[in-house]
PDB file of C-alpha atoms in Angstrom:
ATOM      1  CA  UNK A  24      30.657 -26.774  42.089  1.00 28.00           C
ATOM      2  CA  UNK A  25      34.044 -27.065  43.685  1.00 30.00           C
ATOM      3  CA  UNK A  26      35.305 -24.068  45.562  1.00 30.00           C
ATOM      4  CA  UNK A  27      39.029 -24.024  45.720  1.00 31.00           C
ATOM      5  CA  UNK A  28      40.131 -22.278  42.605  1.00 33.00           C
ATOM      6  CA  UNK A  29      39.578 -18.570  42.844  1.00 37.00           C
ATOM      7  CA  UNK A  30      39.387 -15.721  40.412  1.00 42.00           C
ATOM      8  CA  UNK A  31      37.821 -15.079  37.065  1.00 46.00           C
ATOM      9  CA  UNK A  32      38.285 -17.956  34.729  1.00 43.00           C
ATOM     10  CA  UNK A  33      37.578 -20.738  37.181  1.00 46.00           C
ATOM     11  CA  UNK A  34      34.079 -21.302  35.840  1.00 47.00           C
ATOM     12  CA  UNK A  35      33.888 -21.338  32.078  1.00 65.00           C
ATOM     13  CA  UNK A  36      30.107 -21.025  32.084  1.00 91.00           C
ATOM     14  CA  UNK A  37      27.814 -18.117  31.367  1.00 96.00           C
ATOM     15  CA  UNK A  38      26.757 -16.102  34.419  1.00 97.00           C
ATOM     16  CA  UNK A  39      23.661 -13.886  34.510  1.00 98.00           C
ATOM     17  CA  UNK A  40      23.550 -10.989  36.960  1.00 98.00           C
ATOM     18  CA  UNK A  41      20.234  -9.256  37.628  1.00 98.00           C
ATOM     19  CA  UNK A  42      19.393  -5.979  39.377  1.00 96.00           C
ATOM     20  CA  UNK A  43      15.644  -6.291  40.067  1.00 95.00           C
ATOM     21  CA  UNK A  44      13.255  -3.398  39.753  1.00 93.00           C
ATOM     22  CA  UNK A  45       9.613  -3.057  38.809  1.00 94.00           C
ATOM     23  CA  UNK A  46      10.218  -0.196  36.385  1.00 95.00           C
ATOM     24  CA  UNK A  47      13.758  -1.088  35.262  1.00 96.00           C
ATOM     25  CA  UNK A  48      15.485  -4.428  35.761  1.00 97.00           C
ATOM     26  CA  UNK A  49      19.124  -4.459  34.744  1.00 98.00           C
ATOM     27  CA  UNK A  50      20.792  -7.623  33.498  1.00 98.00           C
ATOM     28  CA  UNK A  51      24.275  -8.615  32.401  1.00 98.00           C
ATOM     29  CA  UNK A  52      25.669 -11.818  30.931  1.00 98.00           C
ATOM     30  CA  UNK A  53      29.359 -12.628  31.160  1.00 97.00           C
ATOM     31  CA  UNK A  54      31.572 -15.650  30.677  1.00 96.00           C
ATOM     32  CA  UNK A  55      35.195 -16.318  31.379  1.00 87.00           C
ATOM     33  CA  UNK A  56      37.681 -16.653  28.563  1.00 84.00           C
ATOM     34  CA  UNK A  57      41.427 -16.931  29.079  1.00 79.00           C
ATOM     35  CA  UNK A  58      41.088 -15.799  32.683  1.00 79.00           C
ATOM     36  CA  UNK A  59      39.082 -12.671  31.821  1.00 86.00           C
ATOM     37  CA  UNK A  60      35.436 -11.786  32.199  1.00 92.00           C
ATOM     38  CA  UNK A  61      33.932 -11.275  28.746  1.00 95.00           C
ATOM     39  CA  UNK A  62      30.725  -9.294  28.292  1.00 97.00           C
ATOM     40  CA  UNK A  63      28.170 -11.168  26.180  1.00 97.00           C
ATOM     41  CA  UNK A  64      25.196  -8.845  26.572  1.00 97.00           C
ATOM     42  CA  UNK A  65      23.810  -6.312  29.009  1.00 98.00           C
ATOM     43  CA  UNK A  66      20.643  -4.285  29.048  1.00 98.00           C
ATOM     44  CA  UNK A  67      17.368  -3.553  30.751  1.00 98.00           C
ATOM     45  CA  UNK A  68      13.900  -4.971  30.948  1.00 98.00           C
ATOM     46  CA  UNK A  69      11.484  -2.074  31.287  1.00 97.00           C
ATOM     47  CA  UNK A  70       7.838  -2.186  32.217  1.00 97.00           C
ATOM     48  CA  UNK A  71       5.103   0.268  31.339  1.00 96.00           C
ATOM     49  CA  UNK A  72       4.570   2.524  34.329  1.00 94.00           C
ATOM     50  CA  UNK A  73       0.903   2.991  33.364  1.00 96.00           C
ATOM     51  CA  UNK A  74       0.175  -0.755  33.244  1.00 97.00           C
ATOM     52  CA  UNK A  75      -1.471  -2.603  36.146  1.00 96.00           C
ATOM     53  CA  UNK A  76       0.901  -4.486  38.474  1.00 95.00           C
ATOM     54  CA  UNK A  77       0.061  -7.983  37.137  1.00 96.00           C
ATOM     55  CA  UNK A  78       0.821  -6.847  33.574  1.00 97.00           C
ATOM     56  CA  UNK A  79       4.129  -5.306  34.656  1.00 97.00           C
ATOM     57  CA  UNK A  80       5.121  -8.509  36.451  1.00 98.00           C
ATOM     58  CA  UNK A  81       4.265 -10.486  33.310  1.00 98.00           C
ATOM     59  CA  UNK A  82       6.493  -8.145  31.272  1.00 98.00           C
ATOM     60  CA  UNK A  83       9.380  -8.755  33.704  1.00 98.00           C
ATOM     61  CA  UNK A  84       8.837 -12.513  33.584  1.00 98.00           C
ATOM     62  CA  UNK A  85       8.708 -12.622  29.789  1.00 98.00           C
ATOM     63  CA  UNK A  86      11.678 -10.287  29.394  1.00 98.00           C
ATOM     64  CA  UNK A  87      13.951 -12.311  31.671  1.00 98.00           C
ATOM     65  CA  UNK A  88      12.669 -15.590  30.227  1.00 98.00           C
ATOM     66  CA  UNK A  89      13.747 -14.381  26.786  1.00 98.00           C
ATOM     67  CA  UNK A  90      17.242 -13.497  28.055  1.00 98.00           C
ATOM     68  CA  UNK A  91      17.618 -16.895  29.749  1.00 98.00           C
ATOM     69  CA  UNK A  92      16.414 -18.780  26.676  1.00 98.00           C
ATOM     70  CA  UNK A  93      18.720 -16.779  24.417  1.00 97.00           C
ATOM     71  CA  UNK A  94      21.927 -17.404  26.378  1.00 97.00           C
ATOM     72  CA  UNK A  95      21.364 -20.500  28.581  1.00 97.00           C
ATOM     73  CA  UNK A  96      23.359 -19.218  31.574  1.00 97.00           C
ATOM     74  CA  UNK A  97      24.469 -21.703  34.221  1.00 96.00           C
ATOM     75  CA  UNK A  98      23.609 -19.524  37.217  1.00 97.00           C
ATOM     76  CA  UNK A  99      21.721 -16.311  37.941  1.00 98.00           C
ATOM     77  CA  UNK A 100      22.709 -13.945  40.723  1.00 97.00           C
ATOM     78  CA  UNK A 101      21.078 -10.979  42.402  1.00 96.00           C
ATOM     79  CA  UNK A 102      21.752  -9.005  45.538  1.00 92.00           C
ATOM     80  CA  UNK A 103      19.990 -10.152  48.679  1.00 88.00           C
ATOM     81  CA  UNK A 104      16.913  -8.159  49.542  1.00 79.00           C
ATOM     82  CA  UNK A 105      17.462  -5.293  51.949  1.00 69.00           C
ATOM     83  CA  UNK A 106      16.130  -5.860  55.441  1.00 61.00           C
ATOM     84  CA  UNK A 107      15.344  -2.172  56.047  1.00 63.00           C
ATOM     85  CA  UNK A 108      13.306  -0.074  53.663  1.00 66.00           C
ATOM     86  CA  UNK A 109      12.340   3.506  54.437  1.00 75.00           C
ATOM     87  CA  UNK A 110       9.083   2.864  52.581  1.00 76.00           C
ATOM     88  CA  UNK A 111       7.491  -0.551  53.235  1.00 82.00           C
ATOM     89  CA  UNK A 112       5.474  -0.316  50.003  1.00 82.00           C
ATOM     90  CA  UNK A 113       8.796  -0.259  48.105  1.00 80.00           C
ATOM     91  CA  UNK A 114       9.810  -3.506  49.793  1.00 82.00           C
ATOM     92  CA  UNK A 115       6.543  -5.158  48.784  1.00 87.00           C
ATOM     93  CA  UNK A 116       6.867  -4.076  45.149  1.00 87.00           C
ATOM     94  CA  UNK A 117      10.511  -5.220  45.087  1.00 88.00           C
ATOM     95  CA  UNK A 118       9.419  -8.559  46.512  1.00 91.00           C
ATOM     96  CA  UNK A 119       6.949  -8.960  43.652  1.00 94.00           C
ATOM     97  CA  UNK A 120       9.604  -8.136  41.054  1.00 95.00           C
ATOM     98  CA  UNK A 121      12.203 -10.444  42.627  1.00 95.00           C
ATOM     99  CA  UNK A 122       9.626 -13.205  42.881  1.00 96.00           C
ATOM    100  CA  UNK A 123       8.759 -13.268  39.190  1.00 98.00           C
ATOM    101  CA  UNK A 124      12.433 -12.999  38.205  1.00 98.00           C
ATOM    102  CA  UNK A 125      13.252 -15.976  40.429  1.00 98.00           C
ATOM    103  CA  UNK A 126      10.262 -17.825  38.968  1.00 98.00           C
ATOM    104  CA  UNK A 127      11.509 -17.212  35.416  1.00 98.00           C
ATOM    105  CA  UNK A 128      14.834 -18.775  36.426  1.00 98.00           C
ATOM    106  CA  UNK A 129      13.275 -21.687  38.330  1.00 98.00           C
ATOM    107  CA  UNK A 130      10.924 -22.623  35.485  1.00 98.00           C
ATOM    108  CA  UNK A 131      14.015 -22.998  33.284  1.00 97.00           C
ATOM    109  CA  UNK A 132      16.002 -24.938  35.896  1.00 97.00           C
ATOM    110  CA  UNK A 133      18.419 -22.046  36.428  1.00 97.00           C
ATOM    111  CA  UNK A 134      19.847 -21.880  39.968  1.00 97.00           C
ATOM    112  CA  UNK A 135      19.681 -18.479  41.660  1.00 97.00           C
ATOM    113  CA  UNK A 136      22.315 -17.228  44.095  1.00 96.00           C
ATOM    114  CA  UNK A 137      21.674 -14.209  46.320  1.00 95.00           C
ATOM    115  CA  UNK A 138      24.714 -12.220  47.441  1.00 96.00           C
ATOM    116  CA  UNK A 139      24.984  -9.511  50.078  1.00 95.00           C
ATOM    117  CA  UNK A 140      25.668  -6.081  48.572  1.00 94.00           C
ATOM    118  CA  UNK A 141      28.838  -5.732  50.645  1.00 95.00           C
ATOM    119  CA  UNK A 142      30.119  -9.079  49.324  1.00 96.00           C
ATOM    120  CA  UNK A 143      29.467  -8.004  45.720  1.00 97.00           C
ATOM    121  CA  UNK A 144      31.434  -4.794  46.324  1.00 97.00           C
ATOM    122  CA  UNK A 145      34.277  -6.684  48.023  1.00 97.00           C
ATOM    123  CA  UNK A 146      34.564  -9.284  45.248  1.00 96.00           C
ATOM    124  CA  UNK A 147      34.479  -6.642  42.501  1.00 97.00           C
ATOM    125  CA  UNK A 148      36.616  -3.891  44.067  1.00 96.00           C
ATOM    126  CA  UNK A 149      38.321  -5.470  47.071  1.00 95.00           C
ATOM    127  CA  UNK A 150      36.380  -3.110  49.369  1.00 95.00           C
ATOM    128  CA  UNK A 151      32.974  -4.067  50.814  1.00 94.00           C
ATOM    129  CA  UNK A 152      32.173  -0.403  51.403  1.00 94.00           C
ATOM    130  CA  UNK A 153      33.070   0.812  47.911  1.00 96.00           C
ATOM    131  CA  UNK A 154      30.934   3.566  46.454  1.00 94.00           C
ATOM    132  CA  UNK A 155      28.931   3.419  43.231  1.00 94.00           C
ATOM    133  CA  UNK A 156      31.672   5.204  41.270  1.00 95.00           C
ATOM    134  CA  UNK A 157      34.363   2.767  42.407  1.00 96.00           C
ATOM    135  CA  UNK A 158      32.188  -0.262  41.570  1.00 97.00           C
ATOM    136  CA  UNK A 159      31.288   1.211  38.186  1.00 97.00           C
ATOM    137  CA  UNK A 160      34.921   1.958  37.382  1.00 97.00           C
ATOM    138  CA  UNK A 161      36.042  -1.548  38.297  1.00 97.00           C
ATOM    139  CA  UNK A 162      33.198  -3.188  36.316  1.00 98.00           C
ATOM    140  CA  UNK A 163      34.244  -1.164  33.254  1.00 97.00           C
ATOM    141  CA  UNK A 164      37.916  -2.014  33.835  1.00 96.00           C
ATOM    142  CA  UNK A 165      37.297  -5.752  34.233  1.00 96.00           C
ATOM    143  CA  UNK A 166      35.106  -5.885  31.125  1.00 96.00           C
ATOM    144  CA  UNK A 167      37.257  -3.549  29.022  1.00 95.00           C
ATOM    145  CA  UNK A 168      34.501  -0.953  28.597  1.00 94.00           C
ATOM    146  CA  UNK A 169      35.663   2.630  28.137  1.00 93.00           C
ATOM    147  CA  UNK A 170      32.388   4.557  28.223  1.00 93.00           C
ATOM    148  CA  UNK A 171      30.085   4.881  31.208  1.00 93.00           C
ATOM    149  CA  UNK A 172      27.474   2.137  31.489  1.00 95.00           C
ATOM    150  CA  UNK A 173      23.910   3.430  31.604  1.00 94.00           C
ATOM    151  CA  UNK A 174      21.577   3.080  33.369  1.00 96.00           C
ATOM    152  CA  UNK A 175      23.200   2.201  36.724  1.00 96.00           C
ATOM    153  CA  UNK A 176      20.927  -0.858  36.974  1.00 96.00           C
ATOM    154  CA  UNK A 177      23.054  -2.497  34.252  1.00 98.00           C
ATOM    155  CA  UNK A 178      26.283  -1.747  36.150  1.00 97.00           C
ATOM    156  CA  UNK A 179      24.783  -3.278  39.298  1.00 97.00           C
ATOM    157  CA  UNK A 180      23.722  -6.403  37.393  1.00 98.00           C
ATOM    158  CA  UNK A 181      27.193  -6.777  35.851  1.00 98.00           C
ATOM    159  CA  UNK A 182      28.802  -6.344  39.287  1.00 98.00           C
ATOM    160  CA  UNK A 183      26.696  -9.253  40.591  1.00 98.00           C
ATOM    161  CA  UNK A 184      27.686 -11.400  37.604  1.00 98.00           C
ATOM    162  CA  UNK A 185      31.379 -10.603  38.130  1.00 97.00           C
ATOM    163  CA  UNK A 186      31.070 -11.350  41.858  1.00 96.00           C
ATOM    164  CA  UNK A 187      29.545 -14.758  41.109  1.00 95.00           C
ATOM    165  CA  UNK A 188      32.322 -15.527  38.672  1.00 93.00           C
ATOM    166  CA  UNK A 189      34.910 -14.413  41.242  1.00 91.00           C
ATOM    167  CA  UNK A 190      33.369 -16.848  43.724  1.00 88.00           C
ATOM    168  CA  UNK A 191      33.775 -19.647  41.213  1.00 84.00           C
ATOM    169  CA  UNK A 192      30.095 -20.066  40.373  1.00 77.00           C
ATOM    170  CA  UNK A 193      28.666 -21.966  38.648  1.00 69.00           C
TER     171      UNK A 193
END
């Protein structure tokens, strides 16, 4: 893609943002229309907490595969993995979840872009240190949503999608 034109509306394609999690993965699909970000669909992929890890990973893979097949996005984005986790086991589980989500995209030829959390915040709000409330408010404003978006995983996924669109991706 050419980078030179900035702002929402420079892409024209469908962008998928994902907030990975083993229990709840948030996703959001947006496209640009007349210079605005338009929400196509947003939701969660939830796994059964009681299921063994391989089954939960399969549920994530199948859930995201279904979303990709249903909307044919041009790019998928997610925040870069944190380098410091208070609990190393959390990092390992997150790595598993991210891995199968990336695999679901790769199998379908969908490029994946990882963005730093501070860059997502900066592109969405103008402030790389914005708090959750500020990001949530700006996501709702940009998408014309009046009510609060729940759960927060969906807001985070939509923020990533908006950030990708702001960068001119795809």
